[in-house]
PDBQT receptor file of N, H, CA, C and O in Angstrom, charges set to zero:
ATOM      1  N   MET A   1     163.914  40.432 122.720  1.00  0.00    +0.000 N 
ATOM      2  CA  MET A   1     162.676  40.817 124.000  1.00  0.00    +0.000 C 
ATOM      3  C   MET A   1     162.107  42.112 123.541  1.00  0.00    +0.000 C 
ATOM      4  O   MET A   1     161.032  42.537 123.962  1.00  0.00    +0.000 OA
ATOM      5  N   ASN A   2     162.874  42.752 122.638  1.00  0.00    +0.000 N 
ATOM      6  H   ASN A   2     163.748  42.406 122.296  1.00  0.00    +0.000 HD
ATOM      7  CA  ASN A   2     162.468  44.678 122.100  1.00  0.00    +0.000 C 
ATOM      8  C   ASN A   2     160.996  43.608 121.453  1.00  0.00    +0.000 C 
ATOM      9  O   ASN A   2     159.915  43.344 121.979  1.00  0.00    +0.000 OA
ATOM     10  N   GLY A   3     161.491  43.279 120.349  1.00  0.00    +0.000 N 
ATOM     11  H   GLY A   3     162.369  43.494 119.922  1.00  0.00    +0.000 HD
ATOM     12  CA  GLY A   3     160.604  42.593 119.253  1.00  0.00    +0.000 C 
ATOM     13  C   GLY A   3     159.503  42.367 119.702  1.00  0.00    +0.000 C 
ATOM     14  O   GLY A   3     158.574  43.042 119.259  1.00  0.00    +0.000 OA
ATOM     15  N   LEU A   4     159.248  41.403 120.671  1.00  0.00    +0.000 N 
ATOM     16  H   LEU A   4     160.003  40.854 121.031  1.00  0.00    +0.000 HD
ATOM     17  CA  LEU A   4     157.417  41.365 121.410  1.00  0.00    +0.000 C 
ATOM     18  C   LEU A   4     157.381  42.595 122.069  1.00  0.00    +0.000 C 
ATOM     19  O   LEU A   4     156.230  42.813 121.692  1.00  0.00    +0.000 OA
ATOM     20  N   ALA A   5     157.662  43.643 122.766  1.00  0.00    +0.000 N 
ATOM     21  H   ALA A   5     158.597  43.465 123.072  1.00  0.00    +0.000 HD
ATOM     22  CA  ALA A   5     157.468  44.463 123.560  1.00  0.00    +0.000 C 
ATOM     23  C   ALA A   5     156.894  45.194 122.024  1.00  0.00    +0.000 C 
ATOM     24  O   ALA A   5     155.799  45.682 122.305  1.00  0.00    +0.000 OA
ATOM     25  N   PHE A   6     157.186  45.443 120.611  1.00  0.00    +0.000 N 
ATOM     26  H   PHE A   6     158.075  45.047 120.383  1.00  0.00    +0.000 HD
ATOM     27  CA  PHE A   6     156.848  46.039 119.787  1.00  0.00    +0.000 C 
ATOM     28  C   PHE A   6     155.833  45.807 118.919  1.00  0.00    +0.000 C 
ATOM     29  O   PHE A   6     155.252  46.650 118.236  1.00  0.00    +0.000 OA
ATOM     30  N   LEU A   7     155.507  43.871 118.998  1.00  0.00    +0.000 N 
ATOM     31  H   LEU A   7     155.979  43.187 119.553  1.00  0.00    +0.000 HD
ATOM     32  CA  LEU A   7     154.776  43.209 118.510  1.00  0.00    +0.000 C 
ATOM     33  C   LEU A   7     153.532  42.849 118.834  1.00  0.00    +0.000 C 
ATOM     34  O   LEU A   7     152.551  42.616 118.129  1.00  0.00    +0.000 OA
ATOM     35  N   ILE A   8     153.748  42.828 120.362  1.00  0.00    +0.000 N 
ATOM     36  H   ILE A   8     154.546  43.017 120.934  1.00  0.00    +0.000 HD
ATOM     37  CA  ILE A   8     152.216  42.475 120.902  1.00  0.00    +0.000 C 
ATOM     38  C   ILE A   8     150.980  44.243 120.607  1.00  0.00    +0.000 C 
ATOM     39  O   ILE A   8     149.957  44.802 120.212  1.00  0.00    +0.000 OA
ATOM     40  N   PRO A   9     151.573  44.240 120.891  1.00  0.00    +0.000 N 
ATOM     41  CA  PRO A   9     150.604  45.833 121.134  1.00  0.00    +0.000 C 
ATOM     42  C   PRO A   9     150.315  45.941 119.307  1.00  0.00    +0.000 C 
ATOM     43  O   PRO A   9     149.198  46.443 119.181  1.00  0.00    +0.000 OA
ATOM     44  N   VAL A  10     151.028  45.599 117.671  1.00  0.00    +0.000 N 
ATOM     45  H   VAL A  10     151.935  45.191 117.773  1.00  0.00    +0.000 HD
ATOM     46  CA  VAL A  10     150.935  45.837 116.971  1.00  0.00    +0.000 C 
ATOM     47  C   VAL A  10     149.840  45.190 116.982  1.00  0.00    +0.000 C 
ATOM     48  O   VAL A  10     148.726  45.714 116.978  1.00  0.00    +0.000 OA
ATOM     49  N   ALA A  11     150.096  43.875 116.998  1.00  0.00    +0.000 N 
ATOM     50  H   ALA A  11     151.001  43.449 117.001  1.00  0.00    +0.000 HD
ATOM     51  CA  ALA A  11     148.927  42.326 117.244  1.00  0.00    +0.000 C 
ATOM     52  C   ALA A  11     147.660  43.016 117.784  1.00  0.00    +0.000 C 
ATOM     53  O   ALA A  11     146.684  42.737 117.088  1.00  0.00    +0.000 OA
ATOM     54  N   LEU A  12     147.300  44.087 119.135  1.00  0.00    +0.000 N 
ATOM     55  H   LEU A  12     148.093  44.314 119.701  1.00  0.00    +0.000 HD
ATOM     56  CA  LEU A  12     146.788  44.017 119.717  1.00  0.00    +0.000 C 
ATOM     57  C   LEU A  12     145.736  44.941 118.571  1.00  0.00    +0.000 C 
ATOM     58  O   LEU A  12     144.780  44.537 117.910  1.00  0.00    +0.000 OA
ATOM     59  N   LEU A  13     146.301  46.197 118.651  1.00  0.00    +0.000 N 
ATOM     60  H   LEU A  13     147.078  46.526 119.188  1.00  0.00    +0.000 HD
ATOM     61  CA  LEU A  13     145.667  47.255 117.646  1.00  0.00    +0.000 C 
ATOM     62  C   LEU A  13     144.891  46.364 115.782  1.00  0.00    +0.000 C 
ATOM     63  O   LEU A  13     143.757  46.492 115.321  1.00  0.00    +0.000 OA
ATOM     64  N   LEU A  14     145.903  45.681 115.292  1.00  0.00    +0.000 N 
ATOM     65  H   LEU A  14     146.825  45.577 115.666  1.00  0.00    +0.000 HD
ATOM     66  CA  LEU A  14     145.304  44.847 114.586  1.00  0.00    +0.000 C 
ATOM     67  C   LEU A  14     143.789  44.165 114.714  1.00  0.00    +0.000 C 
ATOM     68  O   LEU A  14     142.871  44.491 113.961  1.00  0.00    +0.000 OA
ATOM     69  N   GLY A  15     143.651  43.152 115.796  1.00  0.00    +0.000 N 
ATOM     70  H   GLY A  15     144.396  42.888 116.408  1.00  0.00    +0.000 HD
ATOM     71  CA  GLY A  15     142.938  42.689 116.323  1.00  0.00    +0.000 C 
ATOM     72  C   GLY A  15     141.566  43.578 116.347  1.00  0.00    +0.000 C 
ATOM     73  O   GLY A  15     140.540  43.434 115.682  1.00  0.00    +0.000 OA
ATOM     74  N   LEU A  16     141.919  44.599 117.396  1.00  0.00    +0.000 N 
ATOM     75  H   LEU A  16     142.752  44.716 117.937  1.00  0.00    +0.000 HD
ATOM     76  CA  LEU A  16     140.541  45.441 117.285  1.00  0.00    +0.000 C 
ATOM     77  C   LEU A  16     140.314  45.908 116.244  1.00  0.00    +0.000 C 
ATOM     78  O   LEU A  16     139.143  45.640 115.978  1.00  0.00    +0.000 OA
ATOM     79  N   GLY A  17     141.017  46.790 115.029  1.00  0.00    +0.000 N 
ATOM     80  H   GLY A  17     141.969  47.008 115.246  1.00  0.00    +0.000 HD
ATOM     81  CA  GLY A  17     140.778  47.143 114.157  1.00  0.00    +0.000 C 
ATOM     82  C   GLY A  17     139.668  46.293 113.510  1.00  0.00    +0.000 C 
ATOM     83  O   GLY A  17     138.488  46.640 113.463  1.00  0.00    +0.000 OA
ATOM     84  N   GLY A  18     140.263  44.921 112.920  1.00  0.00    +0.000 N 
ATOM     85  H   GLY A  18     141.222  44.639 112.959  1.00  0.00    +0.000 HD
ATOM     86  CA  GLY A  18     139.823  44.078 112.006  1.00  0.00    +0.000 C 
ATOM     87  C   GLY A  18     138.251  43.733 113.096  1.00  0.00    +0.000 C 
ATOM     88  O   GLY A  18     137.214  43.441 112.501  1.00  0.00    +0.000 OA
ATOM     89  N   LEU A  19     138.251  43.811 114.669  1.00  0.00    +0.000 N 
ATOM     90  H   LEU A  19     139.093  44.048 115.152  1.00  0.00    +0.000 HD
ATOM     91  CA  LEU A  19     136.940  43.995 115.455  1.00  0.00    +0.000 C 
ATOM     92  C   LEU A  19     135.933  44.958 115.125  1.00  0.00    +0.000 C 
ATOM     93  O   LEU A  19     134.730  44.781 114.934  1.00  0.00    +0.000 OA
ATOM     94  N   GLY A  20     136.601  45.982 115.091  1.00  0.00    +0.000 N 
ATOM     95  H   GLY A  20     137.578  46.126 115.247  1.00  0.00    +0.000 HD
ATOM     96  CA  GLY A  20     136.056  46.858 115.235  1.00  0.00    +0.000 C 
ATOM     97  C   GLY A  20     135.259  47.426 113.674  1.00  0.00    +0.000 C 
ATOM     98  O   GLY A  20     134.339  48.213 113.896  1.00  0.00    +0.000 OA
ATOM     99  N   ALA A  21     135.519  47.105 112.119  1.00  0.00    +0.000 N 
ATOM    100  H   ALA A  21     136.266  46.465 111.939  1.00  0.00    +0.000 HD
ATOM    101  CA  ALA A  21     135.794  46.750 111.421  1.00  0.00    +0.000 C 
ATOM    102  C   ALA A  21     134.201  45.918 111.114  1.00  0.00    +0.000 C 
ATOM    103  O   ALA A  21     133.381  46.289 110.274  1.00  0.00    +0.000 OA
ATOM    104  N   PHE A  22     134.036  44.587 112.147  1.00  0.00    +0.000 N 
ATOM    105  H   PHE A  22     134.702  44.286 112.830  1.00  0.00    +0.000 HD
ATOM    106  CA  PHE A  22     133.325  43.722 112.258  1.00  0.00    +0.000 C 
ATOM    107  C   PHE A  22     132.320  43.994 112.023  1.00  0.00    +0.000 C 
ATOM    108  O   PHE A  22     131.666  43.741 111.011  1.00  0.00    +0.000 OA
ATOM    109  N   PHE A  23     131.943  44.769 113.282  1.00  0.00    +0.000 N 
ATOM    110  H   PHE A  23     132.474  44.974 114.104  1.00  0.00    +0.000 HD
ATOM    111  CA  PHE A  23     131.426  45.413 114.340  1.00  0.00    +0.000 C 
ATOM    112  C   PHE A  23     130.522  46.540 113.592  1.00  0.00    +0.000 C 
ATOM    113  O   PHE A  23     129.398  46.977 113.841  1.00  0.00    +0.000 OA
ATOM    114  N   TRP A  24     131.680  46.897 112.350  1.00  0.00    +0.000 N 
ATOM    115  H   TRP A  24     132.593  46.542 112.148  1.00  0.00    +0.000 HD
ATOM    116  CA  TRP A  24     130.780  48.133 111.192  1.00  0.00    +0.000 C 
ATOM    117  C   TRP A  24     129.808  47.444 110.842  1.00  0.00    +0.000 C 
ATOM    118  O   TRP A  24     128.639  47.390 111.223  1.00  0.00    +0.000 OA
ATOM    119  N   SER A  25     130.736  46.603 109.626  1.00  0.00    +0.000 N 
ATOM    120  H   SER A  25     131.686  46.647 109.316  1.00  0.00    +0.000 HD
ATOM    121  CA  SER A  25     129.807  45.787 109.090  1.00  0.00    +0.000 C 
ATOM    122  C   SER A  25     128.396  45.372 109.165  1.00  0.00    +0.000 C 
ATOM    123  O   SER A  25     127.591  45.322 108.234  1.00  0.00    +0.000 OA
ATOM    124  N   LEU A  26     128.222  45.098 110.334  1.00  0.00    +0.000 N 
ATOM    125  H   LEU A  26     128.875  45.138 111.090  1.00  0.00    +0.000 HD
ATOM    126  CA  LEU A  26     127.465  44.364 110.955  1.00  0.00    +0.000 C 
ATOM    127  C   LEU A  26     126.615  45.665 111.157  1.00  0.00    +0.000 C 
ATOM    128  O   LEU A  26     125.518  45.491 110.625  1.00  0.00    +0.000 OA
ATOM    129  N   ARG A  27     126.713  46.841 111.700  1.00  0.00    +0.000 N 
ATOM    130  H   ARG A  27     127.604  46.982 112.131  1.00  0.00    +0.000 HD
ATOM    131  CA  ARG A  27     125.872  47.944 111.555  1.00  0.00    +0.000 C 
ATOM    132  C   ARG A  27     125.077  48.517 110.474  1.00  0.00    +0.000 C 
ATOM    133  O   ARG A  27     124.058  49.206 110.433  1.00  0.00    +0.000 OA
ATOM    134  N   ALA A  28     125.852  48.025 109.633  1.00  0.00    +0.000 N 
ATOM    135  H   ALA A  28     126.680  47.465 109.666  1.00  0.00    +0.000 HD
ATOM    136  CA  ALA A  28     126.133  48.825 108.146  1.00  0.00    +0.000 C 
ATOM    137  C   ALA A  28     124.895  47.955 107.304  1.00  0.00    +0.000 C 
ATOM    138  O   ALA A  28     124.280  48.294 106.293  1.00  0.00    +0.000 OA
ATOM    139  N   GLY A  29     124.795  46.827 108.047  1.00  0.00    +0.000 N 
ATOM    140  H   GLY A  29     125.295  46.552 108.868  1.00  0.00    +0.000 HD
ATOM    141  CA  GLY A  29     124.112  45.559 107.682  1.00  0.00    +0.000 C 
ATOM    142  C   GLY A  29     124.557  45.041 106.117  1.00  0.00    +0.000 C 
ATOM    143  O   GLY A  29     123.822  44.780 105.164  1.00  0.00    +0.000 OA
ATOM    144  N   GLN A  30     126.154  44.990 106.229  1.00  0.00    +0.000 N 
ATOM    145  H   GLN A  30     126.751  45.202 107.003  1.00  0.00    +0.000 HD
ATOM    146  CA  GLN A  30     126.685  44.584 104.826  1.00  0.00    +0.000 C 
ATOM    147  C   GLN A  30     126.594  42.801 104.938  1.00  0.00    +0.000 C 
ATOM    148  O   GLN A  30     126.779  42.056 103.976  1.00  0.00    +0.000 OA
ATOM    149  N   LEU A  31     126.271  42.354 106.329  1.00  0.00    +0.000 N 
ATOM    150  H   LEU A  31     126.121  42.960 107.110  1.00  0.00    +0.000 HD
ATOM    151  CA  LEU A  31     125.618  40.723 105.976  1.00  0.00    +0.000 C 
ATOM    152  C   LEU A  31     124.660  40.527 106.109  1.00  0.00    +0.000 C 
ATOM    153  O   LEU A  31     124.544  39.311 105.956  1.00  0.00    +0.000 OA
ATOM    154  N   GLU A  32     123.481  41.069 106.384  1.00  0.00    +0.000 N 
ATOM    155  H   GLU A  32     123.576  42.057 106.508  1.00  0.00    +0.000 HD
ATOM    156  CA  GLU A  32     121.942  40.652 106.089  1.00  0.00    +0.000 C 
ATOM    157  C   GLU A  32     121.119  39.797 104.913  1.00  0.00    +0.000 C 
ATOM    158  O   GLU A  32     120.245  38.930 104.892  1.00  0.00    +0.000 OA
ATOM    159  N   ASP A  33     122.035  40.668 103.797  1.00  0.00    +0.000 N 
ATOM    160  H   ASP A  33     122.745  41.373 103.814  1.00  0.00    +0.000 HD
ATOM    161  CA  ASP A  33     121.556  40.060 102.899  1.00  0.00    +0.000 C 
ATOM    162  C   ASP A  33     122.783  38.944 101.968  1.00  0.00    +0.000 C 
ATOM    163  O   ASP A  33     123.677  39.272 101.189  1.00  0.00    +0.000 OA
ATOM    164  N   LEU A  34     122.375  37.626 102.427  1.00  0.00    +0.000 N 
ATOM    165  H   LEU A  34     121.649  37.359 103.061  1.00  0.00    +0.000 HD
ATOM    166  CA  LEU A  34     124.031  37.299 101.377  1.00  0.00    +0.000 C 
ATOM    167  C   LEU A  34     123.870  36.597 100.538  1.00  0.00    +0.000 C 
ATOM    168  O   LEU A  34     124.880  36.219  99.944  1.00  0.00    +0.000 OA
ATOM    169  N   ASP A  35     122.451  36.060 100.062  1.00  0.00    +0.000 N 
ATOM    170  H   ASP A  35     121.631  36.368 100.544  1.00  0.00    +0.000 HD
ATOM    171  CA  ASP A  35     121.650  35.121  99.105  1.00  0.00    +0.000 C 
ATOM    172  C   ASP A  35     121.509  36.473  97.921  1.00  0.00    +0.000 C 
ATOM    173  O   ASP A  35     121.456  36.208  96.720  1.00  0.00    +0.000 OA
ATOM    174  N   GLY A  36     121.472  37.523  98.283  1.00  0.00    +0.000 N 
ATOM    175  H   GLY A  36     121.516  37.739  99.258  1.00  0.00    +0.000 HD
ATOM    176  CA  GLY A  36     120.746  38.425  97.290  1.00  0.00    +0.000 C 
ATOM    177  C   GLY A  36     121.771  38.643  96.501  1.00  0.00    +0.000 C 
ATOM    178  O   GLY A  36     121.650  39.173  95.397  1.00  0.00    +0.000 OA
ATOM    179  N   ALA A  37     123.374  38.081  97.218  1.00  0.00    +0.000 N 
ATOM    180  H   ALA A  37     123.473  37.650  98.115  1.00  0.00    +0.000 HD
ATOM    181  CA  ALA A  37     124.246  39.236  96.757  1.00  0.00    +0.000 C 
ATOM    182  C   ALA A  37     124.997  38.239  95.472  1.00  0.00    +0.000 C 
ATOM    183  O   ALA A  37     125.636  38.549  94.467  1.00  0.00    +0.000 OA
ATOM    184  N   ALA A  38     124.545  36.829  96.095  1.00  0.00    +0.000 N 
ATOM    185  H   ALA A  38     124.026  36.577  96.912  1.00  0.00    +0.000 HD
ATOM    186  CA  ALA A  38     124.796  35.704  94.764  1.00  0.00    +0.000 C 
ATOM    187  C   ALA A  38     124.086  35.628  94.388  1.00  0.00    +0.000 C 
ATOM    188  O   ALA A  38     124.623  34.685  93.805  1.00  0.00    +0.000 OA
ATOM    189  N   LEU A  39     122.508  35.667  93.733  1.00  0.00    +0.000 N 
ATOM    190  H   LEU A  39     122.072  36.433  94.207  1.00  0.00    +0.000 HD
ATOM    191  CA  LEU A  39     121.362  35.747  93.396  1.00  0.00    +0.000 C 
ATOM    192  C   LEU A  39     121.840  36.855  91.839  1.00  0.00    +0.000 C 
ATOM    193  O   LEU A  39     121.748  36.659  90.627  1.00  0.00    +0.000 OA
ATOM    194  N   ARG A  40     122.446  38.230  92.834  1.00  0.00    +0.000 N 
ATOM    195  H   ARG A  40     122.520  38.390  93.818  1.00  0.00    +0.000 HD
ATOM    196  CA  ARG A  40     122.019  39.349  91.451  1.00  0.00    +0.000 C 
ATOM    197  C   ARG A  40     122.961  39.324  90.908  1.00  0.00    +0.000 C 
ATOM    198  O   ARG A  40     122.909  40.266  90.118  1.00  0.00    +0.000 OA
ATOM    199  N   ILE A  41     124.168  38.654  90.767  1.00  0.00    +0.000 N 
ATOM    200  H   ILE A  41     124.211  37.888  91.409  1.00  0.00    +0.000 HD
ATOM    201  CA  ILE A  41     125.458  38.038  89.548  1.00  0.00    +0.000 C 
ATOM    202  C   ILE A  41     125.067  37.675  88.689  1.00  0.00    +0.000 C 
ATOM    203  O   ILE A  41     125.358  38.081  87.564  1.00  0.00    +0.000 OA
ATOM    204  N   LEU A  42     123.991  36.466  89.054  1.00  0.00    +0.000 N 
ATOM    205  H   LEU A  42     123.755  36.136  89.968  1.00  0.00    +0.000 HD
ATOM    206  CA  LEU A  42     123.124  36.177  87.723  1.00  0.00    +0.000 C 
ATOM    207  C   LEU A  42     122.370  36.315  87.216  1.00  0.00    +0.000 C 
ATOM    208  O   LEU A  42     121.993  35.431  86.447  1.00  0.00    +0.000 OA
ATOM    209  N   ILE A  43     121.657  37.566  87.341  1.00  0.00    +0.000 N 
ATOM    210  H   ILE A  43     121.963  38.284  87.965  1.00  0.00    +0.000 HD
ATOM    211  CA  ILE A  43     120.951  39.164  86.419  1.00  0.00    +0.000 C 
ATOM    212  C   ILE A  43     121.415  39.470  84.654  1.00  0.00    +0.000 C 
ATOM    213  O   ILE A  43     122.470  40.011  84.326  1.00  0.00    +0.000 OA
ATOM    214  N   ASP A  44     120.847  39.208  84.140  1.00  0.00    +0.000 N 
ATOM    215  H   ASP A  44     119.990  38.768  84.406  1.00  0.00    +0.000 HD
ATOM    216  CA  ASP A  44     121.671  39.880  83.668  1.00  0.00    +0.000 C 
ATOM    217  C   ASP A  44     121.312  41.011  83.070  1.00  0.00    +0.000 C 
ATOM    218  O   ASP A  44     120.101  41.213  82.982  1.00  0.00    +0.000 OA
ATOM    219  N   ASP A  45     122.256  42.032  82.510  1.00  0.00    +0.000 N 
ATOM    220  H   ASP A  45     123.240  41.868  82.581  1.00  0.00    +0.000 HD
ATOM    221  CA  ASP A  45     122.214  43.714  82.568  1.00  0.00    +0.000 C 
ATOM    222  C   ASP A  45     122.107  43.875  80.936  1.00  0.00    +0.000 C 
ATOM    223  O   ASP A  45     122.057  45.044  80.552  1.00  0.00    +0.000 OA
ATOM    224  N   GLU A  46     122.073  43.023  80.091  1.00  0.00    +0.000 N 
ATOM    225  H   GLU A  46     122.114  42.074  80.403  1.00  0.00    +0.000 HD
ATOM    226  CA  GLU A  46     121.581  44.061  78.915  1.00  0.00    +0.000 C 
ATOM    227  C   GLU A  46     120.561  43.942  78.537  1.00  0.00    +0.000 C 
ATOM    228  O   GLU A  46     120.306  43.722  77.353  1.00  0.00    +0.000 OA
ATOM    229  N   THR A  47     119.632  44.066  79.531  1.00  0.00    +0.000 N 
ATOM    230  H   THR A  47     119.838  44.244  80.493  1.00  0.00    +0.000 HD
ATOM    231  CA  THR A  47     118.491  44.223  79.381  1.00  0.00    +0.000 C 
ATOM    232  C   THR A  47     118.313  45.975  79.886  1.00  0.00    +0.000 C 
ATOM    233  O   THR A  47     117.576  46.872  79.477  1.00  0.00    +0.000 OA
ATOM    234  N   GLU A  48     119.012  45.937  80.595  1.00  0.00    +0.000 N 
ATOM    235  H   GLU A  48     119.610  45.207  80.927  1.00  0.00    +0.000 HD
ATOM    236  CA  GLU A  48     119.442  47.811  80.983  1.00  0.00    +0.000 C 
ATOM    237  C   GLU A  48     119.621  48.751  79.863  1.00  0.00    +0.000 C 
ATOM    238  O   GLU A  48     118.795  49.529  79.387  1.00  0.00    +0.000 OA
ATOM    239  N   THR A  49     121.248  48.472  79.417  1.00  0.00    +0.000 N 
ATOM    240  H   THR A  49     121.919  47.840  79.804  1.00  0.00    +0.000 HD
ATOM    241  CA  THR A  49     121.970  48.292  78.510  1.00  0.00    +0.000 C 
ATOM    242  C   THR A  49     121.242  48.835  77.541  1.00  0.00    +0.000 C 
ATOM    243  O   THR A  49     121.208  50.058  77.400  1.00  0.00    +0.000 OA
ATOM    244  N   GLN A  50     120.434  47.836  76.593  1.00  0.00    +0.000 N 
ATOM    245  H   GLN A  50     120.462  46.843  76.707  1.00  0.00    +0.000 HD
ATOM    246  CA  GLN A  50     119.485  47.929  75.884  1.00  0.00    +0.000 C 
ATOM    247  C   GLN A  50     118.223  49.379  75.902  1.00  0.00    +0.000 C 
ATOM    248  O   GLN A  50     118.054  49.982  74.842  1.00  0.00    +0.000 OA
ATOM    249  N   LYS A  51     117.608  49.715  76.875  1.00  0.00    +0.000 N 
ATOM    250  H   LYS A  51     117.745  49.225  77.736  1.00  0.00    +0.000 HD
ATOM    251  CA  LYS A  51     116.836  50.877  77.027  1.00  0.00    +0.000 C 
ATOM    252  C   LYS A  51     117.270  52.078  76.545  1.00  0.00    +0.000 C 
ATOM    253  O   LYS A  51     116.741  52.904  75.800  1.00  0.00    +0.000 OA
ATOM    254  N   LYS A  52     118.616  52.019  77.252  1.00  0.00    +0.000 N 
ATOM    255  H   LYS A  52     119.046  51.349  77.857  1.00  0.00    +0.000 HD
ATOM    256  CA  LYS A  52     119.415  53.405  76.639  1.00  0.00    +0.000 C 
ATOM    257  C   LYS A  52     119.441  53.404  75.823  1.00  0.00    +0.000 C 
ATOM    258  O   LYS A  52     119.982  54.332  75.221  1.00  0.00    +0.000 OA
TER     259      LYS A  52
């Protein structure tokens, strides 16, 4: 019983932390351009290194 009294608030705090991180990522625009991030990995960076 004492374990539950400790674990339930810890689980609630972790859940609220995850929810807060999700809303922060929504506000910061992390989830707006999902296709762009997938396509940028295919862009060859050798042209930028050859210019230097």
